XYZ file of C-alpha atoms in Angstrom:
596
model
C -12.309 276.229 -105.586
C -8.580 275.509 -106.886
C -9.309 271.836 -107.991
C -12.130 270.213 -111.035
C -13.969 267.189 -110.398
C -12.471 263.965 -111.719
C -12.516 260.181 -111.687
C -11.117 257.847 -108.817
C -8.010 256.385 -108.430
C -9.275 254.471 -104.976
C -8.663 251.854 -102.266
C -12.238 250.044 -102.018
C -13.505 246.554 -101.137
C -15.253 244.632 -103.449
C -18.752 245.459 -104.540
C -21.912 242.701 -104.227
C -22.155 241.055 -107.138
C -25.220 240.222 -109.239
C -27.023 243.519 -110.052
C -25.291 246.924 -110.177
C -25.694 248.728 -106.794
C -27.694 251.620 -107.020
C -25.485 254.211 -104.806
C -22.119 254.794 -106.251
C -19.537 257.249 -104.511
C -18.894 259.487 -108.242
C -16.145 261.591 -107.377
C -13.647 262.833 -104.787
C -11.578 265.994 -104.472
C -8.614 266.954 -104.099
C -7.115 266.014 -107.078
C -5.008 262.501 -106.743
C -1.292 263.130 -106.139
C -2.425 266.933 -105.073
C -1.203 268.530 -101.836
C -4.487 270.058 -100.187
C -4.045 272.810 -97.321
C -4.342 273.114 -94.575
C -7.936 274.468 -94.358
C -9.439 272.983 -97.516
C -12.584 271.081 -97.392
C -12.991 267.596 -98.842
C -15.309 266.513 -100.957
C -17.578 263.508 -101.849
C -19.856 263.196 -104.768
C -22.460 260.240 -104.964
C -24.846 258.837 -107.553
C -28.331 259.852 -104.770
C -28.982 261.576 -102.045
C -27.687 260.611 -98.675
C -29.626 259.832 -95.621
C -28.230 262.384 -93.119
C -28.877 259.544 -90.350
C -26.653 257.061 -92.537
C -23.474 259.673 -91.446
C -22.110 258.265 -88.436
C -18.614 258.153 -87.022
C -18.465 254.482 -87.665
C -19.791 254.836 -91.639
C -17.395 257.899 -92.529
C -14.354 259.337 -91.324
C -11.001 261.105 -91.819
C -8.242 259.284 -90.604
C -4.744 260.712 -89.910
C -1.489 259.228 -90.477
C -1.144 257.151 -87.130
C -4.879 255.895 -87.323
C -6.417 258.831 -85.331
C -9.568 260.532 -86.480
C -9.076 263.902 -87.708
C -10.520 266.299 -86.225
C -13.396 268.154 -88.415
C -17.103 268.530 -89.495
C -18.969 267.069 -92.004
C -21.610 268.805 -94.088
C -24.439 267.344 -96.140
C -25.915 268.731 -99.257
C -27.933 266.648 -101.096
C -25.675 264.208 -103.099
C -22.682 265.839 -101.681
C -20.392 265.641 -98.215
C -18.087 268.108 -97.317
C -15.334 267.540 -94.554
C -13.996 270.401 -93.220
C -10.922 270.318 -90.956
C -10.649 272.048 -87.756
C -8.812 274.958 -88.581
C -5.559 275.563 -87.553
C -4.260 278.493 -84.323
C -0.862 277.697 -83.903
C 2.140 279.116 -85.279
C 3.637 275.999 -85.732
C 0.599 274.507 -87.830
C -0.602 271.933 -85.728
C -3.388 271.478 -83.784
C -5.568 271.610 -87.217
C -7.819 268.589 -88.786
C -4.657 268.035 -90.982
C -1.178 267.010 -89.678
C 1.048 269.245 -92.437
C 3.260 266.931 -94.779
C 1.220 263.625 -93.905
C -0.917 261.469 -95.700
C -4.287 260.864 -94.229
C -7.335 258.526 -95.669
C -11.130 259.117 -96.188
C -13.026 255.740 -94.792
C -16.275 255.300 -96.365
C -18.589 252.397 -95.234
C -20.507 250.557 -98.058
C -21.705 247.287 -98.581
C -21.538 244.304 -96.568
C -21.326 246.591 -93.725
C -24.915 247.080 -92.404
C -24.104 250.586 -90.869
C -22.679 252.225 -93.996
C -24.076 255.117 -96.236
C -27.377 254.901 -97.484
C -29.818 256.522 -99.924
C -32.764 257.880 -98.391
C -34.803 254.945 -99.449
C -32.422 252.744 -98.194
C -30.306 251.633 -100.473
C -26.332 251.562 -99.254
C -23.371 252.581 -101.057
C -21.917 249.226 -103.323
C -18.084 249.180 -101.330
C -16.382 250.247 -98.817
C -13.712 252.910 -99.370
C -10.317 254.153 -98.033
C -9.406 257.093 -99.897
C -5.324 258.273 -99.697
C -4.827 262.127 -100.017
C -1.675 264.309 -99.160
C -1.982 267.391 -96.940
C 0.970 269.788 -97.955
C 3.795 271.053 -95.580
C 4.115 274.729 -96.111
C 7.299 276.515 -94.774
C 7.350 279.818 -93.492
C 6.589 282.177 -96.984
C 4.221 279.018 -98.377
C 0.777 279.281 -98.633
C -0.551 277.198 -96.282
C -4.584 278.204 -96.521
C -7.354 278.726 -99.075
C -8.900 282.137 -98.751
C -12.633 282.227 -99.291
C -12.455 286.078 -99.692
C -9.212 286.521 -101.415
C -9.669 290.259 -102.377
C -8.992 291.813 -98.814
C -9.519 291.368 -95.297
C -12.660 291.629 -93.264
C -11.877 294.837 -90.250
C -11.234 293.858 -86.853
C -12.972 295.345 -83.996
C -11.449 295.839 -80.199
C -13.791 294.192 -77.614
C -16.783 293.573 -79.924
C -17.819 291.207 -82.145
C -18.833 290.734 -85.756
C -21.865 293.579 -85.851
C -22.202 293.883 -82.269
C -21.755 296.500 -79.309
C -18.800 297.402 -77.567
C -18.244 295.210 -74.294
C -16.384 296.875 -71.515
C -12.797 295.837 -70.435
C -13.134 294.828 -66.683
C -10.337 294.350 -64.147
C -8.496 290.886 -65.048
C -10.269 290.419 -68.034
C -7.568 289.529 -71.154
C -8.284 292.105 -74.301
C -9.741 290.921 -77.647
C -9.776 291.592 -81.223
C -12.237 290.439 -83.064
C -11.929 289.477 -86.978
C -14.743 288.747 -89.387
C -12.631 285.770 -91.029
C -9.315 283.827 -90.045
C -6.241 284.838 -90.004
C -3.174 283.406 -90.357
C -1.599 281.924 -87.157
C 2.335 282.766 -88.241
C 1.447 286.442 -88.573
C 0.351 286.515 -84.802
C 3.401 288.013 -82.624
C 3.249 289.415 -79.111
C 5.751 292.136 -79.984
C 3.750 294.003 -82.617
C 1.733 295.175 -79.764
C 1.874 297.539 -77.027
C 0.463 298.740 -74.053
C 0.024 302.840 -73.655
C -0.710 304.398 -70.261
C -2.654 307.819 -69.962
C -2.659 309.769 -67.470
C -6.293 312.446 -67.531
C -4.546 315.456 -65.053
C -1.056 314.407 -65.293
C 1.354 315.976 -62.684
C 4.369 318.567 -63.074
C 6.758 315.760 -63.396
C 4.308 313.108 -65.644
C 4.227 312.213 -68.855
C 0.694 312.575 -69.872
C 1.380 309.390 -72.177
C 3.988 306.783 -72.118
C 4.687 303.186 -72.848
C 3.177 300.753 -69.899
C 3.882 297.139 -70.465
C 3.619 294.807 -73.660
C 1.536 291.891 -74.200
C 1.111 288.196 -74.725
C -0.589 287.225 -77.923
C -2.547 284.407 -78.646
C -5.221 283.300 -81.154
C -7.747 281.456 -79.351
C -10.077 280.857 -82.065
C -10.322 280.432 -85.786
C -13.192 279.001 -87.759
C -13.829 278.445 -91.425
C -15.370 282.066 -93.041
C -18.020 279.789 -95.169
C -19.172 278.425 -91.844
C -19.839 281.473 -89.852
C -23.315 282.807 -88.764
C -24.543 286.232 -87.690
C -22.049 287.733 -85.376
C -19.825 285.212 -84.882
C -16.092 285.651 -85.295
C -13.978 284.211 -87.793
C -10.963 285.089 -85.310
C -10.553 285.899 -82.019
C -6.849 287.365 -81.035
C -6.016 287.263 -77.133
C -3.893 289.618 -75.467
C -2.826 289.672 -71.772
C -1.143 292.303 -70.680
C 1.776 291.224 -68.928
C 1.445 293.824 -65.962
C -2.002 294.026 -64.932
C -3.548 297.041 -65.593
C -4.595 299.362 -62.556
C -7.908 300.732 -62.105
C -7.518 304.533 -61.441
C -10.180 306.772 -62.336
C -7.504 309.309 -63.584
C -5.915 306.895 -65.934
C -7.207 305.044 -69.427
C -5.118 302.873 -71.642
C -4.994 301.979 -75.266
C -4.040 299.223 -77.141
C -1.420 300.233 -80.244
C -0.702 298.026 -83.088
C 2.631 299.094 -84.333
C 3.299 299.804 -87.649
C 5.236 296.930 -88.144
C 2.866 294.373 -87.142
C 2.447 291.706 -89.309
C -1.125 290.185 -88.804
C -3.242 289.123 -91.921
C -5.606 286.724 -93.260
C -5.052 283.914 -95.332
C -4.255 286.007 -98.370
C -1.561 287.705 -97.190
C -3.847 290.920 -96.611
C -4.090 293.161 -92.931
C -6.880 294.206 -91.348
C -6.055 297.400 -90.947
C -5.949 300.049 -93.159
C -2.302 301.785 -93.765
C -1.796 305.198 -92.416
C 1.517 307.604 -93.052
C 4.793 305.730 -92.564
C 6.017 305.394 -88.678
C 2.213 305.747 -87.400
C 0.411 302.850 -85.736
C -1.995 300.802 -87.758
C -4.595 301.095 -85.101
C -5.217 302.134 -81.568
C -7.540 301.675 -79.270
C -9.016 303.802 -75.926
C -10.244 302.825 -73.314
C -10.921 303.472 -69.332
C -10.855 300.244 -66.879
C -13.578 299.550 -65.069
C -14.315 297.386 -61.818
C -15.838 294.049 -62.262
C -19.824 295.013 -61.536
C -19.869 299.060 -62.187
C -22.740 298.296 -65.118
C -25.647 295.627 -64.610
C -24.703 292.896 -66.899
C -27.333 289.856 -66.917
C -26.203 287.756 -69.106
C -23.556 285.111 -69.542
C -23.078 283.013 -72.779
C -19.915 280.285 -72.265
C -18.906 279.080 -75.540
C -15.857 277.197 -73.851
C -13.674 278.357 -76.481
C -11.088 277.767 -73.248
C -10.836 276.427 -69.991
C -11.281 279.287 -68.346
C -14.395 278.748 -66.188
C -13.689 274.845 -66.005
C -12.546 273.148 -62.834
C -11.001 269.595 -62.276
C -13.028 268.963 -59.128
C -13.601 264.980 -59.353
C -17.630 264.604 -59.156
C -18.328 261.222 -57.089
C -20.743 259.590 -58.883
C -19.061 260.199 -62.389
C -16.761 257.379 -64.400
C -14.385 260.034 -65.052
C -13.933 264.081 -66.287
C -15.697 264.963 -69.628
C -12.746 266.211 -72.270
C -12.578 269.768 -73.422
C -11.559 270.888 -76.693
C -11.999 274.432 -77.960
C -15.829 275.013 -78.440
C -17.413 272.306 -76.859
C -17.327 269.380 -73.874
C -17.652 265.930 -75.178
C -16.140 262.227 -74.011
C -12.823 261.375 -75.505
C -12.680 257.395 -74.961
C -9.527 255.157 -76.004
C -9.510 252.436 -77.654
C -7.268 251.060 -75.864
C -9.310 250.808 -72.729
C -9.967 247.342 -73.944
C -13.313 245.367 -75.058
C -14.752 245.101 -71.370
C -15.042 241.325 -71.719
C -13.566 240.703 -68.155
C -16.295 242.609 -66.305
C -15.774 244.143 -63.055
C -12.299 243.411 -61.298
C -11.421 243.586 -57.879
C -8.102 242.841 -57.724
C -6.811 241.092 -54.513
C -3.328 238.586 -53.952
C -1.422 237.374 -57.008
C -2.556 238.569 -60.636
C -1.170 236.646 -63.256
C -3.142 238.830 -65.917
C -0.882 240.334 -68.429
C -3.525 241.983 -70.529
C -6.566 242.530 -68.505
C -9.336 243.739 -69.962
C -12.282 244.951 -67.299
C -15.182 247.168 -67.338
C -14.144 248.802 -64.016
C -11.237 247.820 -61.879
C -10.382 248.559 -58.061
C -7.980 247.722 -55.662
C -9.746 248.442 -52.185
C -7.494 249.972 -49.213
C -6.624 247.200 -47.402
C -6.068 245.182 -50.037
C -1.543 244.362 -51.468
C -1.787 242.954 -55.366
C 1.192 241.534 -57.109
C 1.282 241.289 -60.734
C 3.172 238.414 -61.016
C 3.274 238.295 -64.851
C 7.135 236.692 -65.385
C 7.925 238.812 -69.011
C 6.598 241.014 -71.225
C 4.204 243.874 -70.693
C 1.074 243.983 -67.622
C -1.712 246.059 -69.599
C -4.725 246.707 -67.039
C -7.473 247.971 -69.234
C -10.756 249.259 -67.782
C -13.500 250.692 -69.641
C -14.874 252.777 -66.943
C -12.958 254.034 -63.814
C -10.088 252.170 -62.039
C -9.942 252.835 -58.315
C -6.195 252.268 -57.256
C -6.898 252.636 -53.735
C -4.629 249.736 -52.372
C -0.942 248.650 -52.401
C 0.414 247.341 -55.759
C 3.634 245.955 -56.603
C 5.153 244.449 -59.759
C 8.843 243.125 -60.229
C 10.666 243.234 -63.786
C 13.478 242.122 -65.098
C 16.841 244.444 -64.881
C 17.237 244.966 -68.459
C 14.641 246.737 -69.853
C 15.679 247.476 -73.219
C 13.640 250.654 -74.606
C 11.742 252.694 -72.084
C 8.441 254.298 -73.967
C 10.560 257.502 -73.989
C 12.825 256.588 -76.012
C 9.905 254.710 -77.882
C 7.989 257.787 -78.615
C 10.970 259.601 -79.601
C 12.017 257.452 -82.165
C 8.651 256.717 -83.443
C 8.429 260.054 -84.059
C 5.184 260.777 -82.045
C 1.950 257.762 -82.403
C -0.647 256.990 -80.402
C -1.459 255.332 -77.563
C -2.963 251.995 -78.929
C 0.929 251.759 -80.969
C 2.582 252.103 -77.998
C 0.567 249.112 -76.129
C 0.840 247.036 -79.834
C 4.565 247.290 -79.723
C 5.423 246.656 -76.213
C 3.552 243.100 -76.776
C 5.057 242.411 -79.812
C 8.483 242.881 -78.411
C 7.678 241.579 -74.873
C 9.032 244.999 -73.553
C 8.666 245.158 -69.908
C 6.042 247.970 -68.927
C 3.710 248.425 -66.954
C 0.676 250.357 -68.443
C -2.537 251.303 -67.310
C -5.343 252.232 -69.147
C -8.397 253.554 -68.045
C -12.136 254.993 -70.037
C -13.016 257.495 -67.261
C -10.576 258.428 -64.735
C -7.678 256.552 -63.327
C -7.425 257.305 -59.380
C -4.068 256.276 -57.824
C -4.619 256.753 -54.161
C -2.409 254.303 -52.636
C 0.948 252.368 -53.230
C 2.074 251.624 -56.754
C 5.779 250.250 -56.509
C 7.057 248.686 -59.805
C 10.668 248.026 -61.135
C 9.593 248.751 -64.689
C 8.479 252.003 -66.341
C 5.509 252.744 -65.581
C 2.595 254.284 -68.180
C -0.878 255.738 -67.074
C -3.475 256.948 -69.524
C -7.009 258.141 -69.165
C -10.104 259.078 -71.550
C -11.119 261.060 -68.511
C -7.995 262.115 -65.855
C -5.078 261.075 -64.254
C -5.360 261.295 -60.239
C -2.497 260.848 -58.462
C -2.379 261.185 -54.478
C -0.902 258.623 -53.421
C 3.000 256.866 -53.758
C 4.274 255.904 -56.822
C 7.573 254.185 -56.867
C 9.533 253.339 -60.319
C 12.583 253.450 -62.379
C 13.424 257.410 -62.085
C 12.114 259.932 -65.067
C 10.184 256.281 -65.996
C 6.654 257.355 -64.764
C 4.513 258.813 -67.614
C 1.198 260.171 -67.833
C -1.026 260.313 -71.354
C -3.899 262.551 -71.188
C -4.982 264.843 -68.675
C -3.827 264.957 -65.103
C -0.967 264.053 -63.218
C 0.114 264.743 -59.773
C 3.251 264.492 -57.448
C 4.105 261.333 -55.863
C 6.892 261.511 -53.664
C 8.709 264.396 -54.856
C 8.494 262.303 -58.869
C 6.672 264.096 -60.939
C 4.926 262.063 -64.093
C 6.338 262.665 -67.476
C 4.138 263.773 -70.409
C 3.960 261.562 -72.835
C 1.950 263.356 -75.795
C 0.005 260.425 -77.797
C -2.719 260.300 -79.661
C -5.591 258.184 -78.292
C -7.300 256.299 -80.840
C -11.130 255.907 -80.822
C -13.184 253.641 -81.367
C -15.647 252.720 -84.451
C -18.129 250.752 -83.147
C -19.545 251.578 -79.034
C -17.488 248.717 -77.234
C -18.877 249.349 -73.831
C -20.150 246.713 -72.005
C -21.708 249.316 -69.143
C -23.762 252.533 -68.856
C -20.189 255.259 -68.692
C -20.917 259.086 -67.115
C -18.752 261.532 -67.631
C -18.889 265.241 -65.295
C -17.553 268.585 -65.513
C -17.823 271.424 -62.958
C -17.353 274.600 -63.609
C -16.219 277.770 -61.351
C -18.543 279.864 -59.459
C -20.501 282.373 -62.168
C -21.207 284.725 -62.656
C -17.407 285.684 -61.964
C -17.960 289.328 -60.991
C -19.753 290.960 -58.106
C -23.131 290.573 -57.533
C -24.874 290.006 -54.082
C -28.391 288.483 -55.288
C -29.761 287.058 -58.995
C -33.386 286.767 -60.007
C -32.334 283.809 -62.777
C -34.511 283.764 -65.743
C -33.569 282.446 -69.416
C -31.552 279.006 -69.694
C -30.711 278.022 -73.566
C -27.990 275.052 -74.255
C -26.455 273.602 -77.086
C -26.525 270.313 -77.308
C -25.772 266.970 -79.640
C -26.674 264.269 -77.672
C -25.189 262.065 -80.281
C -25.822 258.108 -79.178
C -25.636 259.428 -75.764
C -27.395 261.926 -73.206
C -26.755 264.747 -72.380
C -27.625 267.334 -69.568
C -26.877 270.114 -67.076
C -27.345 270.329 -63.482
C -26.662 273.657 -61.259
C -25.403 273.131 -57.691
C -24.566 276.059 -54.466
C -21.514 278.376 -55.251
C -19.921 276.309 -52.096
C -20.331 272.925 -49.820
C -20.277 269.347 -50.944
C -20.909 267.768 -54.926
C -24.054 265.448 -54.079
C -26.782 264.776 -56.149
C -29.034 265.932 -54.358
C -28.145 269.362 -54.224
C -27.981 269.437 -58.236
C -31.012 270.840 -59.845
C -31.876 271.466 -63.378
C -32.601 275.134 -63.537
C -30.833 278.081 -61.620
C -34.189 279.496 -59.998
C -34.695 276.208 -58.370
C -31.645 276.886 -55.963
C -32.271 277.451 -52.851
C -30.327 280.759 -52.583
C -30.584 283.570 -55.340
C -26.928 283.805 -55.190
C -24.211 282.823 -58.139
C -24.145 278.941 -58.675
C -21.581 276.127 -60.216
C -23.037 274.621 -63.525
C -22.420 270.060 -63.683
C -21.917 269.548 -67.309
C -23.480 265.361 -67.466
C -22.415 263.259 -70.368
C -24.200 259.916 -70.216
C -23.129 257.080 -73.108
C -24.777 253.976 -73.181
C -23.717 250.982 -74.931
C -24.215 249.598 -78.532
C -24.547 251.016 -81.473
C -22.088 253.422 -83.099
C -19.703 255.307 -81.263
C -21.034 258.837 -81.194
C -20.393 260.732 -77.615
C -22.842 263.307 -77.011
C -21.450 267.199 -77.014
C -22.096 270.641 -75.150
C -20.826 273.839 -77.236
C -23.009 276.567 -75.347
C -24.773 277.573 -71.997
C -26.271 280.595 -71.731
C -27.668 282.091 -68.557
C -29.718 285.568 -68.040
C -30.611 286.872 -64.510
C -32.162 290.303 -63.296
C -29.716 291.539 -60.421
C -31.527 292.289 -57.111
C-alpha cells in the first residue's frame, strides 16, 4: 500500500467521561491532507476486535460530498475495516464509490449511540466519528487507480471466463472479453476494434476476407482484483456489433484488436502481448451459431445489466425493486417523509403543504385542490401513491427559479436539497415524493413546475398539465402525457440511517421469459440464489412465460409449474419496519434444467 499508518487528526463527539472506554478507533488511512484514488480502500484500525453484527448502515458509513452514501463494501478482519469503493466503468470517472475531486467523510457510531460499534463482548467504541478525506481528480495522463499487480497485466480471453471453457457466440448475443483484473475505463474505445467477415468457399468475384462492420464498446463490469474468487472476472468488455452478424453456414467472423488499441490495466500495461509493427494485437475466430444448436441447461443471472429485467408493475407490490450492476435491492429516499400522517386519501380542498403519509391515493372519481396560498406543496408517501383522480393546484405567476435552473447552478445535489431549499425560499413547486412507485393515472393540472420522484418508478398514463419543459422526473420511469415528455432531473436520493417506516413496504421485479433461446420442454432441476436478506426478506417466486401477474400463479420452485415450459422469475423484497435501515439484496439466480 502507498500510505503508513499514523495518528488522527479527526471530527468526533465527545467521549463518556469517568473511566477510559475500552474500544478506541487507533488509526485511519489515507494519510490526512492526502488525495486517495479512485479505487483505494479505506482503512480503520481499532483498539479490539469488532462484532461483525455491530456493522450496520446506521453505525458506519461513507458519505459523499452532498450527504449521499457512497457506494462500496466493507470488510472485517479482526481489529480492522476496510471500505472499498465500487469501482469505477466510465470514461468519464464517475459512477465509482468516489466522486473525483470531492471531499467525502467516514461516519463512525460510538458512544451515546446505542447502535454503534462494539467489541465482541460488548463494549462500544468511546465517540462518534466523522472522518474528512479528499478523493483526487485525475486528468486524462493522471493516475487515477492503485494497481494490486503492478508488474503486468493478467490475459484476456474472448467469450470465456477467468479459467473456464469457451461459450459459444449465439445469434444476438453482444461479444465479450474477459480480463483477470480491471482495467482502466479511459483506455476503452469502440474504434480500436473491428469486425472481419470470412467467407469458407468464397466466389469468383469475393473477397475471401474483408472488413464487415465496427463495434460499440463498453465495460460493463469492473471489480477490485483483491476481491475476486475462482473464475470470476476482474473485467468484462462489451462489444455490439453495430450490424448484426448473419448466420450463414459458409461464413465465420473474427474479432481484431488493432494495433493501435489502447486498452490496459491500471498500470498502464495491455493485455496483449505485442506482435511485429502494423499486425493486430489479437484476433479472434469464430462461426455463429443459432440460439439452441447445443443443449445448454444452465442459466446463472448475475444482473450485471438489465438485460433480462422488465418494468411490468406487479399488483400487489409498493413499488419496483432498484437495480444496480450486480444485484436487486430497495433504494428508499429519505425524502419520502417520516410516515407520521398515515394513510391519505385525498378528497376536496388540501391545505397540506408538506404532507407526510405512509401511502397516499386519490381514487377516480375523486377532483383535489391543493390550496396551499405560497411556497412549496411536498406530498410525501412512504409506500405507493395512487394518483388515480383529478388534481389541480394554482401558483403564483412569478416563479422565480424553476428546479432546472436550481440543479444547474447547484451544480448537481440530491433530492432531499432540492425539497430543503424550495422551503427555505418559499419557491413555488409542486413535488411529489413517493417510497415505492408513484402512479399518475389521471389529471394532474398545476401552474407551477412540477417534480416527481420515486424509490421505486415513475408511472405516468394519464394527463399532466404544467408550465412547459417544467415537468421533471427523479428516478426511474417517466412516460408521455399529452405529447410533454418529463425532464430528467439526475439527483441523488439520500437514504436513510435509521428504518423510518411506519408499514410493512414490498418491493417486485419481473424478469423476461428464460431461458431466452429455443427450447420446447424443460425438466427443471437445481435452484441456488444469492441472497442478503439484510433487516428485510427476501425471496423468489416463478410464474407462466404468459397470462396475468397473480399470486396465485407464483410458486417457489420451477418444477412446481404447471407446464414444463420456460417461466418468468418475481424477484420479492420485503422490509419491515424498525431497526436499522438495511434493505435486503439479490446478486445471483441460477437455474439448471434437462431439455426434453
Amino acid at each position: 500500500m502507498r500510505f503508513a499508518l499514523v495518528g488522527l487528526a479527526l471530527v468526533a463527539c465527545e467521549p463518556r467521561s469517568g473511566e477510559r472506554a475500552d474500544l478506541v478507533l487507533e488509526s485511519f488511512r489515507p494519510n490526512q491532507g492526502q488525495a486517495i484514488l479512485l479505487n483505494e480502500p479505506l482503512s480503520l484500525t481499532f483498539s479490539e476486535e469488532i462484532d461483525p453484527d455491530s456493522v450496520t448502515p446506521s453505525s458506519l458509513e461513507v458519505v459523499g460530498p452532498h450527504g449521499q452514501p457512497a457506494p462500496g463494501e466493507w470488510r472485517i478482519q479482526g481489529r480492522w475495516l476496510l471500505f472499498w469503493p465500487q469501482t469505477v466503468s466510465a470514461a468519464d470517472l464517475t459512477g465509482g464509490g468516489y466522486q473525483p475531486g470531492q471531499v467525502h467523510r467516514v461516519h463512525v457510531e460510538g458512544f451515546p449511540a446505542l447502535g454503534g460499534l462494539r467489541t465482541r463482548e460488548g463494549v462500544p467504541l468511546d465517540k462518534t466519528y466523522w472522518i474528512p478525506f479528499e478523493v483526487a481528480n485525475p486528468g486524462p495522463e493522471d493516475a487515477a487507480f492503485l494497481d494490486f499487480t503492478p508488474y503486468a497485466c493478467a490475459p484476456i480471453q474472448f467469450m470465456a471466463l477467468p479459467g473456464a471453457p469457451s461459450e459459444a457466440v449465439h445469434v444476438d448475443e453482444p461479444l465479450r472479453l474477459y480480463c483477470g483484473e480491471p482495467l482502466d475505463p479511459r483506455t476503452l474505445h469502440s474504434e480500436d476494434f473491428v469486425i472481419l467477415r470470412h467467407r469458407l468457399s468464397p466466389g469468383p468475384a469475393e473477397l475471401a476476407s474483408e472488413p464487415y462492420c465496427q463495434v460499440r464498446a463498453s465495460l460493463i463490469e469492473n471489480r477490485h482484483s483483491e476481491l475476486l474468487e475462482q473464475h470470476q472476472a476482474g473485467a468484462i468488455v462489451e462489444l455490439v456489433p453495430q450490424i448484426p452478424l448473419e448466420l450463414d453456414p459458409g461464413v465465420e467472423y473474427s474479432l481484431e484488436v488493432l494495433s493501435t488499441a489502447r486498452l490496459a490495466d491500471y498500470s498502464g500495461h495491455r493485455p496483449w502481448a505485442m506482435r511485429q509493427p502494423g499486425a493486430v494485437l489479437a484476433s479472434y475466430r469464430f462461426r455463429l451459431e443459432p440460439i439452441g444448436a447445443h443443449e445448454r441447461n444452465h442459466l446463472r443471472i448475475d444482473f450485471l445489466t438489465r438485460a433480462l429485467l422488465t418494468s411490468q408493475r406487479v399488483p400487489w407490490a409498493t413499488g419496483e425493486a432498484s437495480w444496480e450492476p450486480g444485484r436487486i435491492t430497495v433504494h428508499f429516499p429519505k425524502a419520502a417523509g417520516t410516515g407520521l400522517d398515515g394513510p391519505v386519501v385525498l378528497e376536496g380542498n388540501c391545505e397540506a403543504a408538506d404532507l407526510h403519509a405512509t401511502r397516499l391515493s386519490v381514487a377516480a372519481s375523486s377532483e383535489v385542490t391543493l390550496v396551499a396560498p405560497l411556497g412549496p406543496v411536498v406530498l410525501r408517501s412512504q409506500g405507493r401513491s395512487d394518483l388515480l383522480g383529478k388534481v389541480r393546484r394554482e401558483g403564483a405567476a412569478d416563479q422565480g427559479m424553476t428546479p432546472g435552473q436550481w440543479f444547474e447552478r447547484s451544480g448537481g445535489g440530491s433530492l432531499e436539497e432540492l425539497v430543503a431549499y424550495a422551503q427555505a425560499e418559499s419557491m413555488p413547486w409542486t413535488i411529489l415524493v413517493a417510497g415505492g412507485d408513484l402512479l399518475l393515472e389521471g389529471e394532474f393540472v398545476s401552474q407551477t413546475p412540477v417534480v416527481l420522484a420515486a424509490g421505486g418508478r415513475t408511472r405516468i398514463t394519464g394527463r399532466i398539465q404544467c408550465p412547459p419543459g417544467e415537468l421533471y422526473v427523479v428516478g426511474e420511469g417517466g412516460g408521455w402525457s399529452r405529447g410533454q415528455e418529463p425532464r430528467s432531473l439526475p439527483l441523488g436520493m439520500e437514504t436513510p440511517t435509521h428504518n423510518p417506516l411506519r408499514e410493512r413496504q414490498v418491493y417486485c421485479l419481473l424478469s423476461s421469459v428464460v431461458p431466452n433461446w429455443a427450447l420446447d420442454r424443460y425438466e427443471w432441476q437445481s435452484l441456488a440464489i444469492g441472497q442478503d436478506p439484510g433487516q428485510g426478506r427476501t425471496e423468489v417466486f416463478f410464474l407462466p412465460p404468459d397470462g396475468p401477474i397473480e399470486r396465485e400463479r407464483c410458486v417457489t420452485h420451477p418444477r412446481h409449474l404447471p407446464l414444463d415450459a420456460p417461466l418468468r422469475i418475481l424477484i420479492q423484497l420485503t422490509v419491515e419496519p424498525g431497526g436499522s435501515w438495511d434493505p435486503p439484496v439479490i446478486d445471483s439466480i441460477d437455474l439448471s434444467w434437462k431439455a426434453l
